[in-house]
């Protein structure tokens, strides 16, 4: 007969970092838009044709982003503390606990990420290795961490461009750092959309793991080790879930 | 690919108990956390406003300003300078508060008041221009988010302090336009920064009315909002001087 195991997936600390970061990042993006509005110069052009304007009038109107620069700065420079501290504690936790091993890409990750992408776009079926995170996830979760760090650095570079002029210079100057900060934010938005879609696709079992910490897993007919432990600590060889990004 | 269970039928009663308990605790924590976040957010937004910013955020702006002044700031940290050829031909103008009245350099004078001795010092433009001239080409930064390389010439404010033996032990330097419509407050360190100028030239020419003729402040360690045009009076004080934009929700320090 089939058995079900309760498998630990996300440690409590990671779940706290994740759910604190989510609203904090939302506030950072929202308040960042309030600031950006005051000098909204970015657009994507092909020759002289504007393809995308950041942002169209309707966008500012819909989100009530106009003429709130002071408001935006006050929120941004307050919540930046929460964003930075939560992020730094997360990195510290990853290092101290050894959890970084599940997230940092391996040699095979890039190739696997491509296969996962083809699979997720319904182009070519791919069943990933039994691992906590597949190659695409490893790349995504490491990238988002680097992006967060990048947002902190580019943010500091435009916040204190004279006291931290070494940093501003290293990032290519004030204007460059501002553009980098903006692009990273677009990257967070893109990550968020894909992440949301993938979480919906992966389903309840996967989502619950980011709240309650565990996943349920069906074990093949009476495997010898299945009866030994109720909640084995997961490792890289423990089978888990379908692709989640 | 590992399969999630299709139904809970294979769960033992013991497992079901664990799952229910853990889900209850975790989702309740998340739910209360979310509720706490929403209530906290609403609380913050309902707090009394201090100069256009709700009190908790104003406290954070002040804390950030204090940390900048005590941890990051140094008068040895200079704004990067550029060759003159990099400067904008016409420096961008933005605000015109305090520039409504006509002005004649012949009538204009600068009044400097030391709040301890109370004795005002009056200077005419020729007094300022008699002091050693300093030029700077730097990246001017507006609080709105734009920046522009500009070329300014004038006298170091610290040079005025030195020449007229003004006390530097006050905490603040306040400045206002002759009509008092625009006014700024600076911490003493920023006022004495070697790149802080009382400017009377732009691109080697007399500055225009829009740029604050006859004398304006150039303080590269602050956002443009602190770079007051057409200075009429300067006050040395330990009480924080009023600041036009800080009264409208902006950070008082506005340091870069």
Short mmCIF file of C-alpha atoms in Angstrom, two decimals:
data_model
loop_
_atom_site.label_atom_id
_atom_site.label_comp_id
_atom_site.label_asym_id
_atom_site.label_seq_id
_atom_site.Cartn_x
_atom_site.Cartn_y
_atom_site.Cartn_z
CA UNK A 1 0.00 0.00 0.00
CA UNK A 2 1.03 3.62 -0.55
CA UNK A 3 2.36 5.69 2.27
CA UNK A 4 2.58 9.41 2.72
CA UNK A 5 5.48 11.10 4.39
CA UNK A 6 5.63 14.53 5.99
CA UNK A 7 8.82 16.05 4.67
CA UNK A 8 10.42 19.18 6.05
CA UNK A 9 11.02 21.72 3.28
CA UNK A 10 11.44 25.34 4.34
CA UNK A 11 13.01 26.09 7.74
CA UNK A 12 11.07 28.42 10.03
CA UNK A 13 13.66 31.20 9.65
CA UNK A 14 13.38 31.14 5.86
CA UNK A 15 9.60 31.37 6.08
CA UNK A 16 9.83 34.40 8.35
CA UNK A 17 12.38 36.11 6.08
CA UNK A 18 10.20 35.37 3.06
CA UNK A 19 6.93 36.70 4.47
CA UNK A 20 8.54 39.78 5.98
CA UNK A 21 10.35 40.56 2.76
CA UNK A 22 7.21 40.33 0.63
CA UNK A 23 5.26 43.31 2.06
CA UNK A 24 8.45 45.28 2.73
CA UNK A 25 9.52 44.95 -0.90
CA UNK A 26 6.02 45.97 -2.01
CA UNK A 27 6.29 49.16 0.08
CA UNK A 28 9.79 49.78 -1.32
CA UNK A 29 8.56 49.47 -4.91
CA UNK A 30 5.49 51.62 -4.27
CA UNK A 31 7.44 54.36 -2.48
CA UNK A 32 10.15 54.09 -5.14
CA UNK A 33 7.50 54.87 -7.76
CA UNK A 34 6.40 57.93 -5.77
CA UNK A 35 10.02 59.12 -5.97
CA UNK A 36 10.55 58.12 -9.59
CA UNK A 37 7.48 60.11 -10.69
CA UNK A 38 9.31 63.37 -9.89
CA UNK A 39 11.86 62.67 -12.64
CA UNK A 40 10.35 59.96 -14.82
CA UNK A 41 12.83 60.06 -17.67
CA UNK A 42 13.24 56.41 -18.61
CA UNK A 43 11.86 54.94 -21.79
CA UNK A 44 12.74 52.27 -24.29
CA UNK A 45 13.20 53.68 -27.77
CA UNK A 46 13.76 52.19 -31.17
CA UNK A 47 15.30 54.92 -33.32
CA UNK A 48 13.02 57.78 -32.39
CA UNK A 49 9.93 55.74 -31.63
CA UNK A 50 9.11 55.28 -27.98
CA UNK A 51 8.24 51.63 -27.42
CA UNK A 52 7.74 51.75 -23.68
CA UNK A 53 7.46 54.87 -21.55
CA UNK A 54 8.12 54.50 -17.83
CA UNK A 55 5.40 55.23 -17.05
CA UNK A 56 2.28 56.21 -18.95
CA UNK A 57 -0.05 58.75 -17.39
CA UNK A 58 -2.75 56.16 -16.76
CA UNK A 59 -0.35 54.12 -14.65
CA UNK A 60 0.36 57.01 -12.27
CA UNK A 61 -3.31 57.88 -12.11
CA UNK A 62 -4.41 54.34 -11.41
CA UNK A 63 -1.99 53.94 -8.51
CA UNK A 64 -2.26 57.53 -7.23
CA UNK A 65 1.47 58.11 -7.61
CA UNK A 66 1.45 61.78 -8.51
CA UNK A 67 3.01 64.64 -6.57
CA UNK A 68 3.93 62.56 -3.55
CA UNK A 69 7.72 62.81 -3.67
CA UNK A 70 8.13 63.80 -0.01
CA UNK A 71 5.78 61.00 1.02
CA UNK A 72 7.71 58.53 -1.12
CA UNK A 73 11.09 59.51 0.32
CA UNK A 74 9.84 59.23 3.89
CA UNK A 75 8.49 55.71 3.32
CA UNK A 76 11.42 54.61 1.19
CA UNK A 77 14.12 55.65 3.66
CA UNK A 78 12.19 54.08 6.53
CA UNK A 79 11.39 50.73 4.95
CA UNK A 80 14.87 50.48 3.43
CA UNK A 81 16.02 49.59 6.95
CA UNK A 82 13.60 46.66 7.16
CA UNK A 83 14.51 45.52 3.66
CA UNK A 84 18.25 45.68 4.36
CA UNK A 85 18.17 44.13 7.82
CA UNK A 86 15.81 41.32 6.82
CA UNK A 87 17.91 40.61 3.74
CA UNK A 88 21.20 40.63 5.60
CA UNK A 89 19.81 38.33 8.31
CA UNK A 90 18.60 35.99 5.57
CA UNK A 91 22.06 35.83 4.02
CA UNK A 92 23.61 35.33 7.44
CA UNK A 93 21.16 32.50 8.10
CA UNK A 94 21.89 30.87 4.74
CA UNK A 95 25.60 30.89 5.50
CA UNK A 96 25.38 29.76 9.13
CA UNK A 97 22.83 27.00 8.56
CA UNK A 98 24.37 25.63 5.38
CA UNK A 99 21.07 26.21 3.58
CA UNK A 100 23.02 28.11 0.94
CA UNK A 101 23.89 24.73 -0.58
CA UNK A 102 20.30 24.33 -1.80
CA UNK A 103 20.27 27.76 -3.43
CA UNK A 104 23.66 28.40 -4.97
CA UNK A 105 23.70 27.11 -8.57
CA UNK A 106 25.69 24.00 -9.40
CA UNK A 107 27.61 23.36 -12.60
CA UNK A 108 24.59 21.60 -14.02
CA UNK A 109 22.10 24.29 -13.03
CA UNK A 110 22.22 26.40 -16.16
CA UNK A 111 21.61 23.42 -18.44
CA UNK A 112 18.87 22.16 -16.19
CA UNK A 113 17.28 25.59 -16.00
CA UNK A 114 16.97 25.56 -19.80
CA UNK A 115 15.22 22.20 -19.68
CA UNK A 116 12.90 23.43 -16.94
CA UNK A 117 12.10 26.50 -19.03
CA UNK A 118 11.23 24.38 -22.08
CA UNK A 119 9.09 22.16 -19.88
CA UNK A 120 7.28 25.09 -18.29
CA UNK A 121 6.58 26.63 -21.68
CA UNK A 122 5.07 23.28 -22.75
CA UNK A 123 7.75 22.86 -25.42
CA UNK A 124 9.56 19.76 -24.24
CA UNK A 125 8.76 17.63 -21.28
CA UNK A 126 11.38 17.43 -18.55
CA UNK A 127 11.32 15.65 -15.23
CA UNK A 128 13.87 17.23 -12.94
CA UNK A 129 16.19 15.51 -10.55
CA UNK A 130 14.96 14.75 -7.12
CA UNK A 131 16.20 17.82 -5.30
CA UNK A 132 14.83 20.59 -3.12
CA UNK A 133 15.28 23.17 -5.87
CA UNK A 134 15.88 22.55 -9.56
CA UNK A 135 18.46 24.41 -11.64
CA UNK A 136 16.03 27.14 -12.66
CA UNK A 137 15.08 27.71 -9.05
CA UNK A 138 18.68 27.81 -7.91
CA UNK A 139 19.47 30.43 -10.54
CA UNK A 140 16.36 32.42 -9.71
CA UNK A 141 16.79 32.40 -5.95
CA UNK A 142 20.47 33.24 -6.17
CA UNK A 143 19.80 35.99 -8.71
CA UNK A 144 17.12 37.56 -6.56
CA UNK A 145 19.50 37.59 -3.63
CA UNK A 146 22.19 39.30 -5.70
CA UNK A 147 19.58 41.70 -7.06
CA UNK A 148 18.48 42.57 -3.53
CA UNK A 149 22.06 43.30 -2.61
CA UNK A 150 22.38 45.31 -5.84
CA UNK A 151 19.30 47.35 -4.92
CA UNK A 152 20.80 48.08 -1.52
CA UNK A 153 24.12 49.19 -3.03
CA UNK A 154 22.66 51.23 -5.91
CA UNK A 155 20.18 52.71 -3.45
CA UNK A 156 22.94 53.79 -1.08
CA UNK A 157 24.89 55.17 -4.05
CA UNK A 158 22.04 57.53 -4.96
CA UNK A 159 21.09 58.23 -1.34
CA UNK A 160 24.56 59.44 -0.26
CA UNK A 161 26.50 60.05 -3.49
CA UNK A 162 29.07 62.27 -1.79
CA UNK A 163 29.62 60.53 1.55
CA UNK A 164 29.74 57.23 -0.38
CA UNK A 165 31.22 58.64 -3.58
CA UNK A 166 33.51 55.59 -3.91
CA UNK A 167 30.41 53.45 -4.23
CA UNK A 168 28.64 55.82 -6.61
CA UNK A 169 31.76 55.95 -8.79
CA UNK A 170 32.14 52.18 -8.74
CA UNK A 171 28.58 51.86 -10.03
CA UNK A 172 29.25 54.23 -12.93
CA UNK A 173 28.13 57.52 -11.39
CA UNK A 174 24.93 59.00 -10.02
CA UNK A 175 22.80 58.76 -13.15
CA UNK A 176 23.97 55.21 -13.87
CA UNK A 177 23.28 54.08 -10.30
CA UNK A 178 19.77 55.53 -10.50
CA UNK A 179 19.09 53.66 -13.74
CA UNK A 180 20.53 50.44 -12.27
CA UNK A 181 18.32 50.86 -9.21
CA UNK A 182 15.31 51.27 -11.51
CA UNK A 183 16.18 48.26 -13.69
CA UNK A 184 16.65 46.06 -10.63
CA UNK A 185 13.18 47.09 -9.51
CA UNK A 186 11.75 46.06 -12.89
CA UNK A 187 13.60 42.77 -12.33
CA UNK A 188 11.87 42.29 -8.97
CA UNK A 189 8.51 42.89 -10.62
CA UNK A 190 9.30 40.34 -13.33
CA UNK A 191 10.46 37.84 -10.71
CA UNK A 192 7.30 38.41 -8.71
CA UNK A 193 5.03 37.70 -11.70
CA UNK A 194 6.84 34.49 -12.69
CA UNK A 195 7.11 33.41 -9.05
CA UNK A 196 3.38 33.91 -8.55
CA UNK A 197 2.52 31.94 -11.69
CA UNK A 198 4.84 29.11 -10.72
CA UNK A 199 3.49 28.94 -7.17
CA UNK A 200 -0.06 28.77 -8.51
CA UNK A 201 1.00 26.07 -10.97
CA UNK A 202 2.86 24.02 -8.37
CA UNK A 203 -0.18 23.93 -6.18
CA UNK A 204 -1.21 23.77 -2.56
CA UNK A 205 1.33 21.26 -1.29
CA UNK A 206 4.16 23.51 -2.43
CA UNK A 207 2.56 26.74 -1.20
CA UNK A 208 1.82 25.29 2.20
CA UNK A 209 5.51 24.48 2.61
CA UNK A 210 6.31 28.23 2.62
CA UNK A 211 3.80 28.70 5.45
CA UNK A 212 3.83 25.50 7.49
CA UNK A 213 7.25 24.30 6.45
CA UNK A 214 6.43 20.77 5.32
CA UNK A 215 5.30 18.96 2.23
CA UNK A 216 3.39 15.74 1.91
CA UNK A 217 4.95 13.19 -0.33
CA UNK A 218 3.69 9.90 -1.59
CA UNK A 219 6.21 7.16 -1.16
CA UNK A 220 6.51 4.25 -3.58
CA UNK A 221 5.09 0.93 -2.41
CA UNK A 222 6.71 0.08 0.89
CA UNK A 223 10.20 1.39 0.40
CA UNK A 224 12.42 0.00 3.10
CA UNK A 225 13.26 3.35 4.74
CA UNK A 226 9.74 4.75 4.59
CA UNK A 227 8.64 3.37 7.89
CA UNK A 228 11.72 4.41 9.79
CA UNK A 229 11.13 8.10 10.14
CA UNK A 230 8.02 10.18 10.26
CA UNK A 231 9.62 13.45 9.38
CA UNK A 232 13.04 12.98 7.92
CA UNK A 233 15.15 16.08 7.57
CA UNK A 234 15.30 16.84 3.91
CA UNK A 235 18.56 16.76 2.05
CA UNK A 236 19.54 17.18 -1.51
CA UNK A 237 18.62 13.62 -2.36
CA UNK A 238 15.20 13.66 -0.87
CA UNK A 239 12.50 13.68 -3.50
CA UNK A 240 10.20 16.64 -3.43
CA UNK A 241 7.92 18.57 -5.63
CA UNK A 242 7.29 19.62 -9.18
CA UNK A 243 9.06 22.62 -10.54
CA UNK A 244 8.48 25.72 -8.51
CA UNK A 245 10.03 29.03 -9.27
CA UNK B 1 9.18 13.18 -10.72
CA UNK B 2 8.03 12.86 -7.11
CA UNK B 3 4.31 12.76 -6.74
CA UNK B 4 2.27 14.62 -4.20
CA UNK B 5 -0.38 12.45 -2.60
CA UNK B 6 -3.67 12.47 -4.45
CA UNK B 7 -5.74 12.24 -1.35
CA UNK B 8 -5.27 12.19 2.36
CA UNK B 9 -6.46 8.62 2.51
CA UNK B 10 -2.96 7.29 2.96
CA UNK B 11 -2.29 9.48 5.99
CA UNK B 12 -2.23 7.87 9.39
CA UNK B 13 -4.33 9.51 12.13
CA UNK B 14 -1.08 10.50 13.81
CA UNK B 15 0.09 12.30 10.65
CA UNK B 16 -3.27 14.02 10.24
CA UNK B 17 -2.98 15.37 13.77
CA UNK B 18 0.49 16.74 13.09
CA UNK B 19 -0.60 18.33 9.84
CA UNK B 20 -3.67 19.98 11.35
CA UNK B 21 -1.70 21.33 14.30
CA UNK B 22 1.14 22.70 12.23
CA UNK B 23 -1.13 24.23 9.62
CA UNK B 24 -3.23 25.86 12.30
CA UNK B 25 -0.23 27.38 14.06
CA UNK B 26 1.51 28.50 10.88
CA UNK B 27 -1.49 29.97 9.08
CA UNK B 28 -2.71 31.63 12.27
CA UNK B 29 0.73 33.21 12.71
CA UNK B 30 0.75 34.38 9.10
CA UNK B 31 -2.81 35.69 9.43
CA UNK B 32 -2.11 37.57 12.65
CA UNK B 33 1.13 38.85 11.17
CA UNK B 34 -0.72 40.17 8.13
CA UNK B 35 -3.40 41.71 10.36
CA UNK B 36 -0.70 43.29 12.51
CA UNK B 37 0.96 44.66 9.40
CA UNK B 38 -2.26 46.21 8.11
CA UNK B 39 -3.14 47.66 11.53
CA UNK B 40 0.41 48.98 11.95
CA UNK B 41 0.32 50.54 8.50
CA UNK B 42 -3.01 52.24 9.21
CA UNK B 43 -1.74 53.41 12.59
CA UNK B 44 1.34 54.98 11.00
CA UNK B 45 -0.76 56.75 8.40
CA UNK B 46 -3.11 58.15 11.04
CA UNK B 47 -0.38 59.61 13.23
CA UNK B 48 -0.25 63.39 13.55
CA UNK B 49 1.72 65.09 10.86
CA UNK B 50 4.98 66.81 11.75
CA UNK B 51 5.75 69.33 8.99
CA UNK B 52 3.87 67.35 6.39
CA UNK B 53 5.15 63.89 7.33
CA UNK B 54 3.48 61.51 9.78
CA UNK B 55 5.37 61.46 13.08
CA UNK B 56 6.90 57.93 12.89
CA UNK B 57 8.33 58.56 9.43
CA UNK B 58 9.54 62.01 10.47
CA UNK B 59 11.35 60.32 13.36
CA UNK B 60 12.99 57.93 10.89
CA UNK B 61 14.05 60.81 8.62
CA UNK B 62 15.58 62.53 11.65
CA UNK B 63 17.31 59.31 12.70
CA UNK B 64 18.73 58.85 9.21
CA UNK B 65 19.90 62.46 9.22
CA UNK B 66 21.52 62.04 12.62
CA UNK B 67 23.27 58.84 11.51
CA UNK B 68 24.50 60.54 8.37
CA UNK B 69 25.90 63.48 10.32
CA UNK B 70 27.54 61.34 12.98
CA UNK B 71 28.66 58.26 11.05
CA UNK B 72 29.03 59.03 7.35
CA UNK B 73 29.57 62.76 7.04
CA UNK B 74 33.00 64.32 6.87
CA UNK B 75 34.18 67.65 5.52
CA UNK B 76 36.98 65.64 3.92
CA UNK B 77 34.36 63.94 1.72
CA UNK B 78 34.21 66.11 -1.36
CA UNK B 79 31.75 66.18 -4.19
CA UNK B 80 33.56 64.93 -7.31
CA UNK B 81 34.67 67.80 -9.55
CA UNK B 82 34.69 67.94 -13.34
CA UNK B 83 36.41 69.91 -16.09
CA UNK B 84 34.68 73.17 -17.01
CA UNK B 85 33.88 71.80 -20.44
CA UNK B 86 31.54 69.29 -18.81
CA UNK B 87 29.32 71.99 -17.29
CA UNK B 88 25.87 72.77 -18.67
CA UNK B 89 25.79 75.94 -20.79
CA UNK B 90 22.70 77.15 -18.94
CA UNK B 91 22.23 75.67 -15.48
CA UNK B 92 18.76 74.25 -15.09
CA UNK B 93 16.38 76.34 -13.00
CA UNK B 94 13.60 74.91 -10.91
CA UNK B 95 12.24 77.07 -8.08
CA UNK B 96 11.52 80.79 -7.97
CA UNK B 97 10.13 81.23 -4.46
CA UNK B 98 11.54 84.38 -2.91
CA UNK B 99 12.50 85.93 -6.25
CA UNK B 100 9.30 87.88 -6.87
CA UNK B 101 10.52 91.39 -6.07
CA UNK B 102 12.77 93.41 -8.33
CA UNK B 103 16.30 93.60 -7.11
CA UNK B 104 19.12 96.04 -7.57
CA UNK B 105 22.59 94.99 -6.48
CA UNK B 106 23.18 98.57 -5.36
CA UNK B 107 20.45 98.26 -2.72
CA UNK B 108 21.16 94.66 -1.86
CA UNK B 109 23.01 93.81 1.28
CA UNK B 110 23.65 90.66 3.23
CA UNK B 111 22.87 90.69 6.95
CA UNK B 112 24.64 88.13 9.11
CA UNK B 113 23.32 87.77 12.66
CA UNK B 114 25.08 85.93 15.44
CA UNK B 115 22.31 85.03 17.92
CA UNK B 116 24.67 85.20 20.93
CA UNK B 117 26.11 88.65 20.47
CA UNK B 118 23.04 89.77 18.52
CA UNK B 119 25.23 92.13 16.58
CA UNK B 120 24.35 92.06 12.87
CA UNK B 121 27.05 92.28 10.26
CA UNK B 122 26.09 93.96 7.01
CA UNK B 123 27.97 93.21 3.82
CA UNK B 124 27.58 94.58 0.32
CA UNK B 125 28.41 92.60 -2.78
CA UNK B 126 31.80 94.29 -3.10
CA UNK B 127 32.74 92.98 0.37
CA UNK B 128 31.96 89.43 -0.74
CA UNK B 129 33.74 89.80 -4.06
CA UNK B 130 36.82 91.16 -2.33
CA UNK B 131 37.38 87.74 -0.74
CA UNK B 132 39.33 85.00 -2.53
CA UNK B 133 37.27 83.50 -5.32
CA UNK B 134 36.64 79.76 -5.54
CA UNK B 135 35.19 78.00 -8.54
CA UNK B 136 33.60 74.59 -8.62
CA UNK B 137 32.29 72.33 -11.36
CA UNK B 138 30.21 69.63 -9.71
CA UNK B 139 27.18 67.43 -10.21
CA UNK B 140 24.22 69.38 -8.86
CA UNK B 141 21.50 67.08 -7.56
CA UNK B 142 17.86 67.91 -7.28
CA UNK B 143 15.63 66.15 -4.77
CA UNK B 144 13.37 65.33 -7.73
CA UNK B 145 16.02 62.96 -9.03
CA UNK B 146 17.77 64.86 -11.82
CA UNK B 147 21.39 65.92 -11.78
CA UNK B 148 23.43 68.29 -13.88
CA UNK B 149 27.08 69.27 -13.98
CA UNK B 150 27.27 72.98 -13.26
CA UNK B 151 30.01 75.56 -12.94
CA UNK B 152 29.75 78.09 -10.13
CA UNK B 153 32.07 80.78 -8.79
CA UNK B 154 32.01 82.66 -5.53
CA UNK B 155 33.40 82.76 -2.04
CA UNK B 156 33.67 79.88 0.37
CA UNK B 157 31.23 80.43 3.20
CA UNK B 158 33.99 79.26 5.53
CA UNK B 159 36.12 82.10 4.14
CA UNK B 160 33.44 84.61 5.14
CA UNK B 161 33.45 83.07 8.63
CA UNK B 162 37.24 83.39 8.76
CA UNK B 163 37.45 86.92 7.39
CA UNK B 164 34.74 88.35 9.67
CA UNK B 165 35.67 86.18 12.64
CA UNK B 166 32.19 84.67 12.89
CA UNK B 167 31.68 82.00 15.56
CA UNK B 168 31.54 78.43 14.25
CA UNK B 169 30.30 76.86 17.47
CA UNK B 170 26.63 77.30 16.65
CA UNK B 171 24.76 74.20 15.56
CA UNK B 172 22.98 75.76 12.61
CA UNK B 173 23.21 78.36 9.91
CA UNK B 174 19.90 79.72 8.65
CA UNK B 175 19.48 81.67 5.42
CA UNK B 176 16.53 83.53 3.92
CA UNK B 177 15.69 85.56 0.85
CA UNK B 178 15.24 89.34 1.41
CA UNK B 179 11.43 88.90 1.34
CA UNK B 180 11.69 85.87 3.71
CA UNK B 181 9.61 83.80 1.31
CA UNK B 182 12.30 81.12 0.93
CA UNK B 183 14.50 79.96 3.76
CA UNK B 184 16.79 77.06 4.55
CA UNK B 185 18.62 75.64 7.54
CA UNK B 186 22.02 73.98 7.38
CA UNK B 187 24.03 72.14 9.99
CA UNK B 188 27.25 74.04 10.75
CA UNK B 189 29.49 71.31 9.31
CA UNK B 190 27.83 71.51 5.89
CA UNK B 191 27.98 75.31 5.98
CA UNK B 192 31.72 75.14 6.59
CA UNK B 193 32.32 72.40 4.01
CA UNK B 194 35.18 73.51 1.71
CA UNK B 195 32.89 73.28 -1.35
CA UNK B 196 30.10 75.39 0.14
CA UNK B 197 30.06 78.72 -1.69
CA UNK B 198 28.27 82.02 -1.66
CA UNK B 199 28.11 82.14 -5.45
CA UNK B 200 27.91 85.24 -7.63
CA UNK B 201 29.03 83.66 -10.90
CA UNK B 202 27.76 80.92 -13.13
CA UNK B 203 29.91 79.75 -16.06
CA UNK B 204 32.17 82.74 -15.38
CA UNK B 205 29.28 85.24 -15.79
CA UNK B 206 27.26 87.20 -13.27
CA UNK B 207 24.43 84.93 -12.17
CA UNK B 208 20.99 85.55 -13.62
CA UNK B 209 17.87 86.61 -11.74
CA UNK B 210 16.44 83.10 -12.08
CA UNK B 211 19.63 81.69 -10.57
CA UNK B 212 19.47 84.02 -7.58
CA UNK B 213 21.25 87.26 -8.46
CA UNK B 214 23.20 88.72 -6.80
CA UNK B 215 24.25 85.99 -4.35
CA UNK B 216 23.10 82.42 -3.87
CA UNK B 217 24.20 79.42 -1.91
CA UNK B 218 25.94 76.47 -3.55
CA UNK B 219 26.16 73.59 -1.11
CA UNK B 220 27.13 70.44 -3.02
CA UNK B 221 26.70 68.19 0.05
CA UNK B 222 22.96 68.93 0.02
CA UNK B 223 20.11 68.55 -2.44
CA UNK B 224 19.24 71.58 -4.57
CA UNK B 225 16.43 72.59 -2.20
CA UNK B 226 19.07 73.81 0.29
CA UNK B 227 20.90 75.85 -2.37
CA UNK B 228 18.95 79.03 -1.64
CA UNK B 229 18.89 81.75 -4.27
CA UNK B 230 19.15 85.50 -3.55
CA UNK B 231 20.34 85.29 0.04
CA UNK B 232 19.28 88.33 2.08
CA UNK B 233 20.11 87.23 5.59
CA UNK B 234 22.17 84.64 7.41
CA UNK B 235 21.64 83.70 11.03
CA UNK B 236 23.93 81.69 13.27
CA UNK B 237 21.88 79.83 15.85
CA UNK B 238 21.60 76.79 18.06
CA UNK B 239 17.91 76.52 17.35
CA UNK B 240 17.05 74.76 14.17
CA UNK B 241 16.16 77.45 11.62
CA UNK B 242 12.95 77.03 9.61
CA UNK B 243 13.35 75.32 6.26
CA UNK B 244 10.93 75.88 3.40
CA UNK B 245 10.82 72.32 2.03
CA UNK B 246 11.32 70.56 5.36
CA UNK B 247 8.01 72.19 6.37
CA UNK B 248 6.37 70.51 3.39
CA UNK B 249 7.22 66.93 4.21
CA UNK B 250 10.84 66.77 3.10
CA UNK B 251 13.80 65.61 5.13
CA UNK B 252 15.42 68.52 7.00
CA UNK B 253 18.95 67.23 6.50
CA UNK B 254 18.64 66.58 2.75
CA UNK B 255 22.33 65.61 2.78
CA UNK B 256 24.09 63.79 -0.01
#
